[in-house]
Short mmCIF file of C-alpha atoms and ligand atoms in Angstrom, two decimals:
data_model
loop_
_atom_site.label_atom_id
_atom_site.label_comp_id
_atom_site.label_asym_id
_atom_site.label_seq_id
_atom_site.Cartn_x
_atom_site.Cartn_y
_atom_site.Cartn_z
CA UNK A 10 11.88 -14.17 7.89
CA UNK A 11 14.42 -12.48 5.61
CA UNK A 12 13.86 -13.38 1.96
CA UNK A 13 17.57 -12.79 1.23
CA UNK A 14 19.20 -15.07 3.81
CA UNK A 15 16.29 -16.95 5.49
CA UNK A 16 17.20 -15.69 8.96
CA UNK A 17 14.17 -15.74 11.25
CA UNK A 18 13.25 -13.56 14.20
CA UNK A 19 10.45 -13.65 16.76
CA UNK A 20 7.88 -10.83 16.58
CA UNK A 21 9.29 -8.09 18.74
CA UNK A 22 8.50 -4.45 19.38
CA UNK A 23 12.03 -3.38 18.42
CA UNK A 24 12.64 -5.63 15.42
CA UNK A 25 11.88 -4.05 12.05
CA UNK A 26 14.65 -5.28 9.73
CA UNK A 27 17.02 -8.18 9.29
CA UNK A 28 20.56 -7.97 10.68
CA UNK A 29 21.67 -7.98 7.01
CA UNK A 30 19.78 -4.70 6.55
CA UNK A 31 17.03 -6.14 4.36
CA UNK A 32 13.25 -5.98 4.90
CA UNK A 33 11.49 -8.90 6.61
CA UNK A 34 8.40 -10.87 5.64
CA UNK A 35 6.10 -12.89 7.90
CA UNK A 36 6.44 -16.69 7.90
CA UNK A 37 3.50 -18.78 6.78
CA UNK A 38 0.45 -16.56 7.23
CA UNK A 39 -2.64 -18.75 7.68
CA UNK A 40 -4.50 -19.59 4.46
CA UNK A 41 -7.61 -17.71 3.43
CA UNK A 42 -10.59 -19.70 4.76
CA UNK A 43 -14.02 -19.05 3.28
CA UNK A 44 -15.83 -20.47 6.30
CA UNK A 45 -14.13 -18.04 8.69
CA UNK A 46 -15.28 -14.70 7.25
CA UNK A 47 -17.23 -12.48 9.63
CA UNK A 48 -18.45 -8.88 9.54
CA UNK A 49 -17.99 -6.27 6.81
CA UNK A 50 -14.85 -4.24 7.58
CA UNK A 51 -11.42 -5.59 6.64
CA UNK A 52 -11.48 -7.42 9.98
CA UNK A 53 -13.76 -9.80 8.11
CA UNK A 54 -10.48 -11.47 7.11
CA UNK A 55 -8.82 -11.36 10.51
CA UNK A 56 -8.34 -15.13 10.58
CA UNK A 57 -5.72 -14.67 7.86
CA UNK A 58 -3.58 -12.16 9.78
CA UNK A 59 -2.46 -14.37 12.65
CA UNK A 60 -0.94 -11.50 14.60
CA UNK A 61 -1.23 -10.48 18.24
CA UNK A 62 -3.86 -7.75 18.45
CA UNK A 63 -6.16 -9.22 15.83
CA UNK A 64 -8.60 -10.13 18.64
CA UNK A 65 -8.64 -6.51 19.92
CA UNK A 66 -8.43 -4.41 16.76
CA UNK A 67 -7.91 -0.68 16.60
CA UNK A 68 -10.60 -0.03 14.04
CA UNK A 69 -12.80 2.63 12.49
CA UNK A 70 -14.70 0.29 10.19
CA UNK A 71 -12.08 0.55 7.41
CA UNK A 72 -12.36 -1.56 4.27
CA UNK A 73 -15.24 -2.77 2.16
CA UNK A 74 -14.84 0.15 -0.28
CA UNK A 75 -17.06 0.37 -3.39
CA UNK A 76 -15.99 -1.15 -6.73
CA UNK A 77 -17.58 0.87 -9.56
CA UNK A 78 -17.27 1.62 -13.25
CA UNK A 79 -15.65 4.96 -14.13
CA UNK A 80 -16.87 5.40 -17.69
CA UNK A 81 -20.10 3.76 -18.92
CA UNK A 82 -18.44 3.31 -22.31
CA UNK A 83 -15.74 1.18 -20.69
CA UNK A 84 -17.63 -1.20 -18.39
CA UNK A 85 -14.59 -3.50 -18.19
CA UNK A 86 -12.63 -0.95 -16.17
CA UNK A 87 -13.53 -0.88 -12.49
CA UNK A 88 -12.26 1.50 -9.82
CA UNK A 89 -12.01 0.52 -6.17
CA UNK A 90 -12.65 3.61 -4.10
CA UNK A 91 -10.02 3.22 -1.42
CA UNK A 92 -9.93 6.98 -0.87
CA UNK A 93 -13.20 6.46 1.05
CA UNK A 94 -11.38 5.36 4.17
CA UNK A 95 -11.34 6.93 7.65
CA UNK A 96 -8.15 8.94 6.94
CA UNK A 97 -8.92 9.20 3.18
CA UNK A 98 -6.38 6.80 1.68
CA UNK A 99 -5.83 3.05 1.22
CA UNK A 100 -3.08 3.18 3.86
CA UNK A 101 -5.75 2.66 6.53
CA UNK A 102 -5.81 -1.01 5.56
CA UNK A 103 -2.24 -1.45 6.69
CA UNK A 104 -2.32 1.08 9.52
CA UNK A 105 -5.29 -0.56 11.27
CA UNK A 106 -3.48 -3.91 11.43
CA UNK A 107 -0.03 -2.45 12.20
CA UNK A 108 -1.22 -0.15 15.00
CA UNK A 109 -3.26 -3.02 16.49
CA UNK A 110 -0.06 -5.07 16.55
CA UNK A 111 1.98 -2.23 18.07
CA UNK A 112 -0.58 -1.86 20.86
CA UNK A 113 -0.58 -5.62 21.52
CA UNK A 114 3.24 -5.61 21.69
CA UNK A 115 3.12 -2.91 24.38
CA UNK A 116 4.25 0.09 22.34
CA UNK A 117 3.33 3.54 23.66
CA UNK A 118 5.10 5.76 21.11
CA UNK A 119 5.09 5.36 17.33
CA UNK A 120 7.47 6.82 14.77
CA UNK A 121 6.61 6.99 11.07
CA UNK A 122 7.97 8.63 7.95
CA UNK A 123 5.90 9.40 4.92
CA UNK A 124 5.12 11.93 2.27
CA UNK A 125 1.68 12.21 3.80
CA UNK A 126 -0.91 9.48 3.55
CA UNK A 127 0.90 6.69 5.37
CA UNK A 128 1.73 9.17 8.13
CA UNK A 129 -1.88 10.35 8.30
CA UNK A 130 -3.09 6.77 8.59
CA UNK A 131 -0.59 5.88 11.33
CA UNK A 132 -1.34 9.16 13.15
CA UNK A 133 -5.10 8.60 12.91
CA UNK A 134 -4.97 5.06 14.23
CA UNK A 135 -2.41 6.02 16.89
CA UNK A 136 -4.85 8.69 18.08
CA UNK A 137 -7.64 6.13 18.08
CA UNK A 138 -5.49 3.78 20.18
CA UNK A 139 -4.24 6.51 22.54
CA UNK A 140 -0.62 6.13 21.43
CA UNK A 141 1.89 8.94 20.90
CA UNK A 142 3.07 9.51 17.34
CA UNK A 143 5.90 11.36 15.62
CA UNK A 144 5.96 11.65 11.83
CA UNK A 145 8.98 12.68 9.76
CA UNK A 146 7.95 14.25 6.44
CA UNK A 147 10.01 15.57 3.54
CA UNK A 148 9.94 19.33 3.05
CA UNK A 149 7.41 20.00 0.31
CA UNK A 150 4.74 17.69 1.70
CA UNK A 151 1.37 19.28 0.79
CA UNK A 152 0.04 21.56 3.54
CA UNK A 153 -3.25 19.70 3.79
CA UNK A 154 -1.43 16.48 4.56
CA UNK A 155 0.61 18.17 7.29
CA UNK A 156 -2.55 19.74 8.74
CA UNK A 157 -4.18 16.33 8.94
CA UNK A 158 -1.19 14.86 10.82
CA UNK A 159 -1.26 17.71 13.29
CA UNK A 160 -5.02 17.47 13.76
CA UNK A 161 -4.53 13.86 14.87
CA UNK A 162 -2.11 15.11 17.52
CA UNK A 163 1.04 13.81 15.86
CA UNK A 164 4.31 15.67 16.25
CA UNK A 165 5.33 16.57 12.69
CA UNK A 166 9.05 16.84 11.98
CA UNK A 167 9.84 18.31 8.54
CA UNK A 168 13.10 17.03 7.07
CA UNK A 169 14.99 18.84 4.37
CA UNK A 170 15.23 17.20 0.98
CA UNK A 171 13.89 13.81 0.06
CA UNK A 172 11.80 11.02 1.46
CA UNK A 173 14.98 9.05 1.99
CA UNK A 174 16.22 11.79 4.32
CA UNK A 175 12.91 11.69 6.21
CA UNK A 176 13.25 7.92 6.53
CA UNK A 177 16.82 8.22 7.81
CA UNK A 178 15.70 10.76 10.42
CA UNK A 179 12.90 8.43 11.52
CA UNK A 180 15.31 5.52 11.90
CA UNK A 181 17.64 7.68 13.99
CA UNK A 182 14.69 8.61 16.22
CA UNK A 183 13.72 4.95 16.62
CA UNK A 184 17.28 3.89 17.44
CA UNK A 185 17.64 6.55 20.12
CA UNK A 186 14.32 5.93 21.89
CA UNK A 187 11.93 3.15 22.84
CA UNK A 188 9.56 3.99 19.98
CA UNK A 189 7.93 1.43 17.70
CA UNK A 190 8.88 2.01 14.06
CA UNK A 191 5.42 2.10 12.44
CA UNK A 192 6.85 1.97 8.93
CA UNK A 193 4.49 1.01 6.14
CA UNK A 194 7.51 0.01 4.08
CA UNK A 195 9.49 -2.10 6.56
CA UNK A 196 6.87 -3.64 8.84
CA UNK A 197 5.47 -6.82 7.30
CA UNK A 198 2.29 -6.59 9.38
CA UNK A 199 1.28 -3.58 7.26
CA UNK A 200 1.05 -5.88 4.22
CA UNK A 201 -1.29 -8.22 6.08
CA UNK A 202 -3.80 -5.39 6.20
CA UNK A 203 -3.23 -4.39 2.58
CA UNK A 204 -3.84 -7.90 1.27
CA UNK A 205 -7.54 -7.47 2.12
CA UNK A 206 -7.73 -5.27 -1.00
CA UNK A 207 -7.45 -8.47 -3.07
CA UNK A 208 -9.92 -10.39 -0.94
CA UNK A 209 -12.52 -7.66 -1.28
CA UNK A 210 -12.11 -7.40 -5.06
CA UNK A 211 -12.52 -11.16 -5.33
CA UNK A 212 -15.71 -11.12 -3.29
CA UNK A 213 -17.12 -8.06 -5.08
CA UNK A 214 -16.61 -9.67 -8.50
CA UNK A 215 -18.68 -12.64 -7.42
CA UNK A 216 -15.74 -14.70 -6.23
CA UNK A 217 -13.40 -14.31 -9.15
CA UNK A 218 -10.25 -12.34 -9.85
CA UNK A 219 -9.99 -9.64 -12.53
CA UNK A 220 -7.64 -10.19 -15.47
CA UNK A 221 -5.45 -7.18 -14.78
CA UNK A 222 -4.89 -5.02 -11.70
CA UNK A 223 -3.22 -1.66 -12.27
CA UNK A 224 -1.44 -0.38 -9.16
CA UNK A 225 0.43 2.84 -8.38
CA UNK A 226 3.96 2.08 -7.22
CA UNK A 227 6.19 4.17 -5.02
CA UNK A 228 7.30 1.85 -2.24
CA UNK A 229 5.01 -0.83 -3.62
CA UNK A 230 3.04 -1.52 -0.44
CA UNK A 231 -0.27 -1.78 -2.28
CA UNK A 232 1.22 -3.83 -5.10
CA UNK A 233 2.96 -6.25 -2.75
CA UNK A 234 -0.04 -6.46 -0.43
CA UNK A 235 -2.38 -7.16 -3.35
CA UNK A 236 0.04 -9.78 -4.74
CA UNK A 237 0.10 -11.40 -1.33
CA UNK A 238 -3.70 -11.44 -1.14
CA UNK A 239 -4.22 -12.91 -4.60
CA UNK A 240 -1.53 -15.52 -3.88
CA UNK A 241 -3.47 -16.46 -0.75
CA UNK A 242 -6.63 -16.95 -2.81
CA UNK A 243 -4.70 -19.09 -5.26
CA UNK A 244 -3.23 -21.26 -2.48
CA UNK A 245 -6.75 -21.72 -1.12
CA UNK A 246 -7.78 -23.01 -4.56
CA UNK A 247 -10.22 -20.12 -5.09
CA UNK A 248 -8.60 -18.59 -8.19
CA UNK A 249 -6.55 -20.32 -10.90
CA UNK A 250 -3.82 -17.66 -11.03
CA UNK A 251 -2.77 -14.28 -9.69
CA UNK A 252 -4.07 -11.55 -12.06
CA UNK A 253 -1.56 -9.62 -14.13
CA UNK A 254 -0.14 -6.89 -11.91
CA UNK A 255 0.60 -3.72 -13.85
CA UNK A 256 2.78 -1.30 -11.90
CA UNK A 257 2.30 2.39 -12.73
CA UNK A 258 5.03 4.94 -12.03
CA UNK A 259 5.40 8.62 -12.79
CA UNK A 260 8.02 8.87 -15.56
CA UNK A 261 9.62 11.70 -13.59
CA UNK A 262 10.59 9.28 -10.80
CA UNK A 263 10.64 5.73 -12.15
CA UNK A 264 13.25 3.36 -10.67
CA UNK A 265 10.97 0.33 -11.12
CA UNK A 266 10.13 1.19 -14.72
CA UNK A 267 13.82 1.60 -15.55
CA UNK A 268 14.73 -1.71 -13.95
CA UNK A 269 11.87 -3.34 -15.82
CA UNK A 270 13.07 -2.03 -19.16
CA UNK A 271 16.67 -3.04 -18.37
CA UNK A 272 15.50 -6.48 -17.23
CA UNK A 273 17.30 -5.93 -13.92
CA UNK A 274 16.46 -7.82 -10.71
CA UNK A 275 16.95 -4.80 -8.46
CA UNK A 276 16.18 -1.15 -9.19
CA UNK A 277 18.99 1.39 -9.12
CA UNK A 278 18.19 4.65 -7.29
CA UNK A 279 17.11 7.49 -9.57
CA UNK A 280 17.70 11.23 -9.23
CA UNK A 281 15.19 13.51 -7.57
CA UNK A 282 12.67 14.07 -10.31
CA UNK A 283 9.70 16.09 -9.14
CA UNK A 284 6.23 14.93 -9.99
CA UNK A 285 2.76 16.11 -9.16
CA UNK A 286 2.23 12.53 -7.95
CA UNK A 287 4.38 13.06 -4.86
CA UNK A 288 2.86 9.99 -3.17
CA UNK A 289 4.74 7.68 -5.57
CA UNK A 290 7.95 9.71 -5.85
CA UNK A 291 10.26 7.13 -4.26
CA UNK A 292 13.81 7.19 -5.61
CA UNK A 293 15.06 3.99 -4.01
CA UNK A 294 12.23 1.64 -2.98
CA UNK A 295 13.33 -0.65 -0.13
CA UNK A 296 11.35 -3.59 -1.50
CA UNK A 297 12.21 -2.94 -5.15
CA UNK A 298 13.45 -6.47 -5.74
CA UNK A 299 10.21 -7.93 -4.40
CA UNK A 300 8.11 -5.54 -6.51
CA UNK A 301 9.84 -6.57 -9.73
CA UNK A 302 9.55 -10.24 -8.77
CA UNK A 303 5.81 -9.94 -8.08
CA UNK A 304 5.14 -8.14 -11.37
CA UNK A 305 7.14 -10.72 -13.37
CA UNK A 306 5.60 -13.71 -11.59
CA UNK A 307 2.11 -12.43 -12.45
CA UNK A 308 2.88 -11.91 -16.14
CA UNK A 309 2.34 -8.19 -15.67
CA UNK A 310 4.36 -5.16 -16.69
CA UNK A 311 5.43 -1.66 -15.68
CA UNK A 312 3.98 1.48 -17.23
CA UNK A 313 5.33 5.02 -16.97
CA UNK A 314 3.05 8.06 -17.16
CA UNK A 315 3.84 11.67 -17.97
CA UNK A 316 2.89 14.66 -15.83
CA UNK A 317 0.36 15.78 -18.46
CA UNK A 318 -1.26 12.34 -18.50
CA UNK A 319 -1.60 12.38 -14.69
CA UNK A 320 -3.15 15.85 -14.61
CA UNK A 321 -5.57 15.02 -17.39
CA UNK A 322 -6.57 11.69 -15.77
CA UNK A 323 -7.26 13.58 -12.54
CA UNK A 324 -9.49 16.04 -14.43
CA UNK A 325 -11.33 13.25 -16.21
CA UNK A 326 -12.02 11.42 -12.95
CA UNK A 327 -13.28 14.62 -11.35
CA UNK A 328 -15.53 15.24 -14.37
CA UNK A 329 -17.05 11.84 -13.64
CA UNK A 330 -17.64 12.66 -9.96
CA UNK A 331 -14.46 11.22 -8.47
CA UNK A 332 -12.22 13.82 -6.88
CA UNK A 333 -8.87 12.19 -6.12
CA UNK A 334 -5.34 13.46 -5.64
CA UNK A 335 -2.86 13.40 -8.57
CA UNK A 336 -1.01 10.38 -7.14
CA UNK A 337 -4.26 8.45 -7.15
CA UNK A 338 -5.08 9.56 -10.70
CA UNK A 339 -1.72 8.30 -12.00
CA UNK A 340 -2.98 4.75 -12.08
CA UNK A 341 -5.95 5.73 -14.25
CA UNK A 342 -3.50 7.56 -16.51
CA UNK A 343 -1.64 4.25 -16.79
CA UNK A 344 -4.80 2.49 -17.95
CA UNK A 345 -5.58 5.22 -20.51
CA UNK A 346 -2.03 5.21 -21.93
CA UNK A 347 -2.29 1.57 -22.88
CA UNK A 348 -5.85 0.31 -22.32
CA UNK A 349 -6.14 -3.49 -22.13
CA UNK A 350 -8.54 -4.93 -24.71
CA UNK A 351 -11.23 -7.42 -23.69
CA UNK A 352 -9.92 -7.77 -20.18
CA UNK A 353 -11.52 -7.11 -16.84
CA UNK A 354 -9.40 -4.41 -15.19
CA UNK A 355 -9.43 -3.20 -11.60
CA UNK A 356 -7.60 -0.12 -10.42
CA UNK A 357 -7.61 1.48 -6.98
CA UNK A 358 -8.25 5.17 -6.44
CA UNK A 359 -6.02 5.54 -3.42
CA UNK A 360 -6.23 9.08 -2.01
CA UNK A 361 -8.82 11.85 -1.75
CA UNK A 362 -8.48 15.05 -3.79
CA UNK A 363 -8.70 17.33 -0.78
CA UNK A 364 -5.40 15.91 0.46
CA UNK A 365 -3.47 17.80 -2.18
CA UNK A 366 -3.40 21.46 -1.35
C1 PLP B 13 1.03 5.62 -0.60
C2 PLP B 13 0.27 5.96 -1.80
C3 PLP B 13 0.58 5.39 -3.03
C4 PLP B 13 1.74 4.50 -3.28
O1 PLP B 13 1.88 3.45 -2.42
P1 PLP B 13 3.27 2.75 -2.28
O2 PLP B 13 3.11 1.80 -1.21
O3 PLP B 13 4.29 3.79 -1.95
O4 PLP B 13 3.59 2.12 -3.60
C5 PLP B 13 -0.23 5.70 -4.10
N1 PLP B 13 -1.26 6.53 -3.99
C6 PLP B 13 -1.58 7.11 -2.83
C7 PLP B 13 -2.73 8.05 -2.79
C8 PLP B 13 -0.83 6.83 -1.69
O5 PLP B 13 -1.16 7.40 -0.53
ZN1 ZN B 14 18.65 -10.77 5.88
#
């Protein structure tokens, strides 16, 4: 269903956006049901996906990542170690569900575009499923990320300039072939996988939600997926409210932060600022309107972080045993810039440090 004009479409291998050009959501996903949980990977929550393929998942045991304190002096701040996934980022949550759907819909070739981690996740799960995969990446994608894509057997197509150019090249490739567009941004099934982040946090905290969840935001797939998961828990009567969602952006590329400060409903595209957190450097997020809505509805806010703050947060995490990439450290920088007082805070650490090189 299109949230802009309510047009509805059947699930189809070729359908990835509304005829109006906007991104689609899924209609009425089944409610979270406590008596239907089984197993320990994210497929524990498969009853809540309601998608073809959920009965024959493409899986590598993803999910169920640790939730730990970072600093013993700040026991109220908990990190969820989503970099401990099969392809080393949280994107495996969405990729496992999306690639399972693609396989069930009869796809044989996938196309993705990404600055690295989403592509790696799609390429990894495509390899697992025996599907072909082409990934369009912006020039300047870290060499380690490209090497990982190639190791999974994906065809890597570098595109000059920005992520938006890589996305446009991917769309052109999808339109001119029979490929499935395995886009983490456009495909709503990806968010079904991501919502398990919220379910796991809730279970790990002894069946309660934290007060605040800090989330890195580029395209907002983790933020929107988490919002979706917490909303599902609320509908099931298991939590009183969705926790405050605090979106963290690099100040060097901050369309959501600017829209937040201007009290705008939709972000305006920003110029190409470069940031060490290349995983959240998205100038014009497709689901920007939804991101701002989710943050506002939760009573949350948007925080910008400087390059120095990101680099120093990365060093501090590493000094405490957690080696993550700069993009992943940005969210910890956001917590340190403006630490919540007397609140239980959860933040994800989304990508492994070895990715960035
Ligand atoms: C993809 C990614 C993000 C940002 O996710 P969005 O969906 O673009 O908001 C943050 N950190 C890491 C490590 C990522 O791979
Ligand atoms: Zn529409």
